[in-house]
Amino acid sequence: MQQLQQGDVLLLAAQLPEGCKKISAGRRGYVLVEGESTGHAHVIEDIEGCEIYEKDGVMYISASREVSLTHEEHNVVKIPAGSWEVGIVQEYDPFDEELRNVRD
Amino acid sequence: MGSKWGYQEQKGGEFVKIDKLTDEQKSQMIEHRDNWIAIGLETKPANRSLAEIAVADMYRLGGLPPPARIVWCGSPLSNVLTWASVWASVRDSVGDSVGASVWASVGASVRDSVGDSVGASVWASVRDSVWASVGASVRDSVGASVWASVGASVRDSVWASVWASVGASVRDSVGASVWASVRASVRASVRDSVGASVYGQHDAGWLSFYAYFHDICGLTKETELLVGLMELAKNAGWCLPYQNICLISERHNILRRNDAGRLHCVDGTAVAYPDGWEIYALNGVLVTKNIVMTPANELDARLVMTEKNAEVRREIVRKIGIEQVLIKLKAKILDKIGDYELLQLPKIEGMTIVPTYLKMRNPSIGVWHVEGVPPTVKTVQQALNARAGKLLSTGDWMPEQLT
């Protein structure tokens, strides 16, 4: 399965799950993840031909054309047309001894 | 007949869309952009008289009478804390209605609803190419310089500071068991208070876009509802609009950024307000005063292990230097592929396991990260797979694009 990564955002080619709900775009477009300490965000700004869905807390991208994922510090990732599951990089906390989403 | 604004007047005084900018309008774009960047980054004291007129206009344009009382505060944080204090003391005697935020009328309506309606009016008046051109040359540029670099950080700091102080005081007063049940509602209350702010000078990004059409293209009627907000941005910091009372903040009096325009100061505060509220930041990442003010050779490398935020950890590594971090922590390299190294570090107080970390370089900006991986991991590839978590059900994590 095709894989893409921009910093702590992971994209894996996947089918849209049944029962997923469409999410509306905001002023900036689709914000996949926003950082706590910087205000920086992983964003699809040009949303033409692109829709975002959610199910059980997981986001999915459905793109009928190549779309760009931008971020203030990371280079652009060109997301090919298709459907994608969005993941967040996991890191292990050796104090709590558990995996959790990277916090940034 | 052509108008000086670039659109065509038809019989009956009606206008058709601006289909292109005149050379004169284009020539004013850079100056307009720079003026609005300067507005957003201004560090002079607020012009209080003009700001109060702007607030009255904001209320009026939102369909409300001007606030009977204006309270000046030394910072956006002071706005929020002052309101919390005032409201707590008068709520029982004046009732909820006085304390109702009118952000929906003067904030939401002008920034979002009215913003959208103004947007629709301007959109109806210009061709797509003009809209896109002004958006790219003015709004995006000012927005990147002001909101993305400064405003969002100030908002996050207000949020963190208010949450830290309000949350702590509520926690202390109600006790641990009650705290567990009220935490979410207190958090929502703090968030609402910060979110109810109009960002004044830090709204420069999106306001600059409409100001261009207002000031340069003559679309004064279409953008009229934003005039109060534009004037507030030019004259003050944030404001918290409530029924009958509006709190307005001074502007920051210190603002330091790096060459990339991000909040940054290696030996002092990156942002400060007249009331003494300070924000410390390195390369756009909000950090503690201790991280900034402690010399690199004295900074405790164990912070890399105890800091929970990956970006803050990155800045600690950047300040101390990756090689020094590894030496100070007595790191043992377990595996290596390219820029990746799997490290074993000594157990420190609070840990019951010997921790394993992955050292990696950010391919876009070249800085080093050190992030924890499960202690069962023995190779770099296993570490990368573990970091993909549940997303990866089979095979290895080897992305075709990695930025």
PDB file of C-alpha atoms in Angstrom, chain B residues 250-399:
ATOM      1  CA  GLU B 250      -2.257  47.102  24.797  1.00  0.00           C
ATOM      2  CA  ARG B 251      -0.002  45.996  21.939  1.00  0.00           C
ATOM      3  CA  HIS B 252       3.113  43.945  22.616  1.00  0.00           C
ATOM      4  CA  ASN B 253       6.048  46.217  23.396  1.00  0.00           C
ATOM      5  CA  ILE B 254       8.729  43.661  22.566  1.00  0.00           C
ATOM      6  CA  LEU B 255       8.648  41.385  19.541  1.00  0.00           C
ATOM      7  CA  ARG B 256      11.689  39.452  18.383  1.00  0.00           C
ATOM      8  CA  ARG B 257      11.774  37.101  15.400  1.00  0.00           C
ATOM      9  CA  ASN B 258      14.382  35.145  13.457  1.00  0.00           C
ATOM     10  CA  ASP B 259      15.245  35.554   9.776  1.00  0.00           C
ATOM     11  CA  ALA B 260      12.355  33.271   8.870  1.00  0.00           C
ATOM     12  CA  GLY B 261       9.981  35.612  10.701  1.00  0.00           C
ATOM     13  CA  ARG B 262       9.300  33.158  13.528  1.00  0.00           C
ATOM     14  CA  LEU B 263       9.245  34.148  17.185  1.00  0.00           C
ATOM     15  CA  HIS B 264      12.775  33.670  18.414  1.00  0.00           C
ATOM     16  CA  CYS B 265      15.158  35.038  20.991  1.00  0.00           C
ATOM     17  CA  VAL B 266      18.127  33.138  22.406  1.00  0.00           C
ATOM     18  CA  ASP B 267      18.757  35.389  25.386  1.00  0.00           C
ATOM     19  CA  GLY B 268      15.457  36.958  26.372  1.00  0.00           C
ATOM     20  CA  THR B 269      11.749  37.137  25.831  1.00  0.00           C
ATOM     21  CA  ALA B 270      10.463  36.850  22.261  1.00  0.00           C
ATOM     22  CA  VAL B 271       7.232  38.694  23.046  1.00  0.00           C
ATOM     23  CA  ALA B 272       6.447  40.935  25.978  1.00  0.00           C
ATOM     24  CA  TYR B 273       3.539  43.147  26.936  1.00  0.00           C
ATOM     25  CA  PRO B 274       3.501  46.301  29.070  1.00  0.00           C
ATOM     26  CA  ASP B 275       2.042  44.430  32.062  1.00  0.00           C
ATOM     27  CA  GLY B 276       5.095  42.178  32.161  1.00  0.00           C
ATOM     28  CA  TRP B 277       3.591  39.118  30.514  1.00  0.00           C
ATOM     29  CA  GLU B 278       6.319  37.383  28.530  1.00  0.00           C
ATOM     30  CA  ILE B 279       6.484  34.671  25.916  1.00  0.00           C
ATOM     31  CA  TYR B 280       9.686  32.744  25.315  1.00  0.00           C
ATOM     32  CA  ALA B 281      10.253  31.086  21.968  1.00  0.00           C
ATOM     33  CA  LEU B 282      12.993  29.478  19.921  1.00  0.00           C
ATOM     34  CA  ASN B 283      12.536  29.224  16.155  1.00  0.00           C
ATOM     35  CA  GLY B 284       8.794  29.679  16.488  1.00  0.00           C
ATOM     36  CA  VAL B 285       8.390  27.044  19.215  1.00  0.00           C
ATOM     37  CA  LEU B 286       7.036  28.232  22.572  1.00  0.00           C
ATOM     38  CA  VAL B 287       9.383  27.131  25.336  1.00  0.00           C
ATOM     39  CA  THR B 288       9.983  27.880  29.005  1.00  0.00           C
ATOM     40  CA  LYS B 289      12.105  30.734  30.289  1.00  0.00           C
ATOM     41  CA  ASN B 290      14.524  28.167  31.699  1.00  0.00           C
ATOM     42  CA  ILE B 291      15.233  26.683  28.265  1.00  0.00           C
ATOM     43  CA  VAL B 292      15.993  30.084  26.750  1.00  0.00           C
ATOM     44  CA  MET B 293      17.921  31.675  29.598  1.00  0.00           C
ATOM     45  CA  THR B 294      20.088  28.744  30.716  1.00  0.00           C
ATOM     46  CA  PRO B 295      23.362  28.615  28.773  1.00  0.00           C
ATOM     47  CA  ALA B 296      23.558  25.613  26.424  1.00  0.00           C
ATOM     48  CA  ASN B 297      26.423  23.994  28.326  1.00  0.00           C
ATOM     49  CA  GLU B 298      24.463  24.214  31.581  1.00  0.00           C
ATOM     50  CA  LEU B 299      21.121  23.009  30.231  1.00  0.00           C
ATOM     51  CA  ASP B 300      20.197  19.584  31.623  1.00  0.00           C
ATOM     52  CA  ALA B 301      20.288  17.103  28.710  1.00  0.00           C
ATOM     53  CA  ARG B 302      17.758  14.955  30.579  1.00  0.00           C
ATOM     54  CA  LEU B 303      15.159  17.507  29.488  1.00  0.00           C
ATOM     55  CA  VAL B 304      15.240  15.635  26.180  1.00  0.00           C
ATOM     56  CA  MET B 305      13.845  12.647  28.058  1.00  0.00           C
ATOM     57  CA  THR B 306      11.368  14.461  30.292  1.00  0.00           C
ATOM     58  CA  GLU B 307       9.918  16.997  27.847  1.00  0.00           C
ATOM     59  CA  LYS B 308       6.601  15.709  26.470  1.00  0.00           C
ATOM     60  CA  ASN B 309       6.343  18.016  23.453  1.00  0.00           C
ATOM     61  CA  ALA B 310       8.331  16.872  20.405  1.00  0.00           C
ATOM     62  CA  GLU B 311       8.910  20.377  19.029  1.00  0.00           C
ATOM     63  CA  VAL B 312      10.132  21.707  22.370  1.00  0.00           C
ATOM     64  CA  ARG B 313      12.395  18.661  22.635  1.00  0.00           C
ATOM     65  CA  ARG B 314      13.713  19.457  19.166  1.00  0.00           C
ATOM     66  CA  GLU B 315      14.662  22.950  20.262  1.00  0.00           C
ATOM     67  CA  ILE B 316      16.418  21.606  23.373  1.00  0.00           C
ATOM     68  CA  VAL B 317      18.411  19.262  21.128  1.00  0.00           C
ATOM     69  CA  ARG B 318      19.146  22.118  18.742  1.00  0.00           C
ATOM     70  CA  LYS B 319      20.350  24.361  21.560  1.00  0.00           C
ATOM     71  CA  ILE B 320      22.576  21.823  23.303  1.00  0.00           C
ATOM     72  CA  GLY B 321      23.687  20.164  20.062  1.00  0.00           C
ATOM     73  CA  ILE B 322      22.864  16.568  19.156  1.00  0.00           C
ATOM     74  CA  GLU B 323      26.397  15.314  19.757  1.00  0.00           C
ATOM     75  CA  GLN B 324      26.558  16.899  23.210  1.00  0.00           C
ATOM     76  CA  VAL B 325      23.140  15.486  24.075  1.00  0.00           C
ATOM     77  CA  LEU B 326      24.277  11.970  23.213  1.00  0.00           C
ATOM     78  CA  ILE B 327      27.541  12.382  25.143  1.00  0.00           C
ATOM     79  CA  LYS B 328      25.849  13.871  28.208  1.00  0.00           C
ATOM     80  CA  LEU B 329      23.178  11.168  28.230  1.00  0.00           C
ATOM     81  CA  LYS B 330      25.733   8.385  27.620  1.00  0.00           C
ATOM     82  CA  ALA B 331      23.727   7.115  24.655  1.00  0.00           C
ATOM     83  CA  LYS B 332      24.436   3.649  23.274  1.00  0.00           C
ATOM     84  CA  ILE B 333      23.757   3.143  19.548  1.00  0.00           C
ATOM     85  CA  LEU B 334      21.786  -0.093  18.924  1.00  0.00           C
ATOM     86  CA  ASP B 335      21.234   0.248  15.166  1.00  0.00           C
ATOM     87  CA  LYS B 336      21.785   2.766  12.386  1.00  0.00           C
ATOM     88  CA  ILE B 337      20.324   3.377   8.913  1.00  0.00           C
ATOM     89  CA  GLY B 338      21.267   6.612   7.149  1.00  0.00           C
ATOM     90  CA  ASP B 339      20.340   9.529   9.409  1.00  0.00           C
ATOM     91  CA  TYR B 340      18.413   7.242  11.766  1.00  0.00           C
ATOM     92  CA  GLU B 341      20.010   5.883  14.925  1.00  0.00           C
ATOM     93  CA  LEU B 342      18.306   3.693  17.492  1.00  0.00           C
ATOM     94  CA  LEU B 343      19.589   4.737  20.911  1.00  0.00           C
ATOM     95  CA  GLN B 344      19.474   3.222  24.344  1.00  0.00           C
ATOM     96  CA  LEU B 345      19.673   5.782  27.138  1.00  0.00           C
ATOM     97  CA  PRO B 346      20.174   5.205  30.851  1.00  0.00           C
ATOM     98  CA  LYS B 347      17.101   4.933  33.020  1.00  0.00           C
ATOM     99  CA  ILE B 348      16.421   8.122  34.980  1.00  0.00           C
ATOM    100  CA  GLU B 349      14.284   8.865  38.019  1.00  0.00           C
ATOM    101  CA  GLY B 350      10.638   8.086  37.376  1.00  0.00           C
ATOM    102  CA  MET B 351      11.337   5.287  34.866  1.00  0.00           C
ATOM    103  CA  THR B 352      11.082   1.574  35.540  1.00  0.00           C
ATOM    104  CA  ILE B 353      12.399   0.563  32.108  1.00  0.00           C
ATOM    105  CA  VAL B 354      15.594   1.277  30.205  1.00  0.00           C
ATOM    106  CA  PRO B 355      14.348   3.681  27.523  1.00  0.00           C
ATOM    107  CA  THR B 356      14.912   3.428  23.791  1.00  0.00           C
ATOM    108  CA  TYR B 357      14.857   6.448  21.472  1.00  0.00           C
ATOM    109  CA  LEU B 358      15.068   7.060  17.753  1.00  0.00           C
ATOM    110  CA  LYS B 359      17.359   9.841  16.613  1.00  0.00           C
ATOM    111  CA  MET B 360      16.366  11.251  13.213  1.00  0.00           C
ATOM    112  CA  ARG B 361      16.859  14.301  11.046  1.00  0.00           C
ATOM    113  CA  ASN B 362      13.958  16.390   9.802  1.00  0.00           C
ATOM    114  CA  PRO B 363      14.428  16.077   6.010  1.00  0.00           C
ATOM    115  CA  SER B 364      12.861  19.469   5.320  1.00  0.00           C
ATOM    116  CA  ILE B 365      14.808  21.713   7.681  1.00  0.00           C
ATOM    117  CA  GLY B 366      17.696  19.484   8.703  1.00  0.00           C
ATOM    118  CA  VAL B 367      17.274  19.660  12.490  1.00  0.00           C
ATOM    119  CA  TRP B 368      17.545  16.613  14.740  1.00  0.00           C
ATOM    120  CA  HIS B 369      14.734  14.963  16.684  1.00  0.00           C
ATOM    121  CA  VAL B 370      14.932  12.366  19.454  1.00  0.00           C
ATOM    122  CA  GLU B 371      11.693  10.489  20.117  1.00  0.00           C
ATOM    123  CA  GLY B 372      10.821   7.534  22.330  1.00  0.00           C
ATOM    124  CA  VAL B 373      10.066   4.092  20.891  1.00  0.00           C
ATOM    125  CA  PRO B 374       8.932   0.908  22.683  1.00  0.00           C
ATOM    126  CA  PRO B 375      11.739  -0.893  24.562  1.00  0.00           C
ATOM    127  CA  THR B 376      10.972  -4.065  22.594  1.00  0.00           C
ATOM    128  CA  VAL B 377      12.249  -2.391  19.423  1.00  0.00           C
ATOM    129  CA  LYS B 378      15.697  -3.637  18.354  1.00  0.00           C
ATOM    130  CA  THR B 379      16.191  -2.093  14.893  1.00  0.00           C
ATOM    131  CA  VAL B 380      15.604   1.241  13.184  1.00  0.00           C
ATOM    132  CA  GLN B 381      13.005  -0.341  10.858  1.00  0.00           C
ATOM    133  CA  GLN B 382      11.115  -1.784  13.822  1.00  0.00           C
ATOM    134  CA  ALA B 383      11.176   1.688  15.355  1.00  0.00           C
ATOM    135  CA  LEU B 384       9.755   3.262  12.194  1.00  0.00           C
ATOM    136  CA  ASN B 385       7.038   0.589  12.073  1.00  0.00           C
ATOM    137  CA  ALA B 386       6.158   1.187  15.727  1.00  0.00           C
ATOM    138  CA  ARG B 387       5.869   4.915  15.055  1.00  0.00           C
ATOM    139  CA  ALA B 388       3.279   4.212  12.336  1.00  0.00           C
ATOM    140  CA  GLY B 389       1.157   2.551  15.036  1.00  0.00           C
ATOM    141  CA  LYS B 390      -2.143   0.960  14.093  1.00  0.00           C
ATOM    142  CA  LEU B 391      -2.046   2.535  10.646  1.00  0.00           C
ATOM    143  CA  LEU B 392       0.434  -0.157   9.622  1.00  0.00           C
ATOM    144  CA  SER B 393      -1.119  -3.625   9.846  1.00  0.00           C
ATOM    145  CA  THR B 394       1.424  -5.393   7.671  1.00  0.00           C
ATOM    146  CA  GLY B 395       4.839  -4.826   6.100  1.00  0.00           C
ATOM    147  CA  ASP B 396       7.255  -1.993   6.825  1.00  0.00           C
ATOM    148  CA  TRP B 397       6.751   1.757   6.995  1.00  0.00           C
ATOM    149  CA  MET B 398       8.730   3.060   4.006  1.00  0.00           C
ATOM    150  CA  PRO B 399       6.948   6.149   2.662  1.00  0.00           C
TER     151      PRO B 399
END
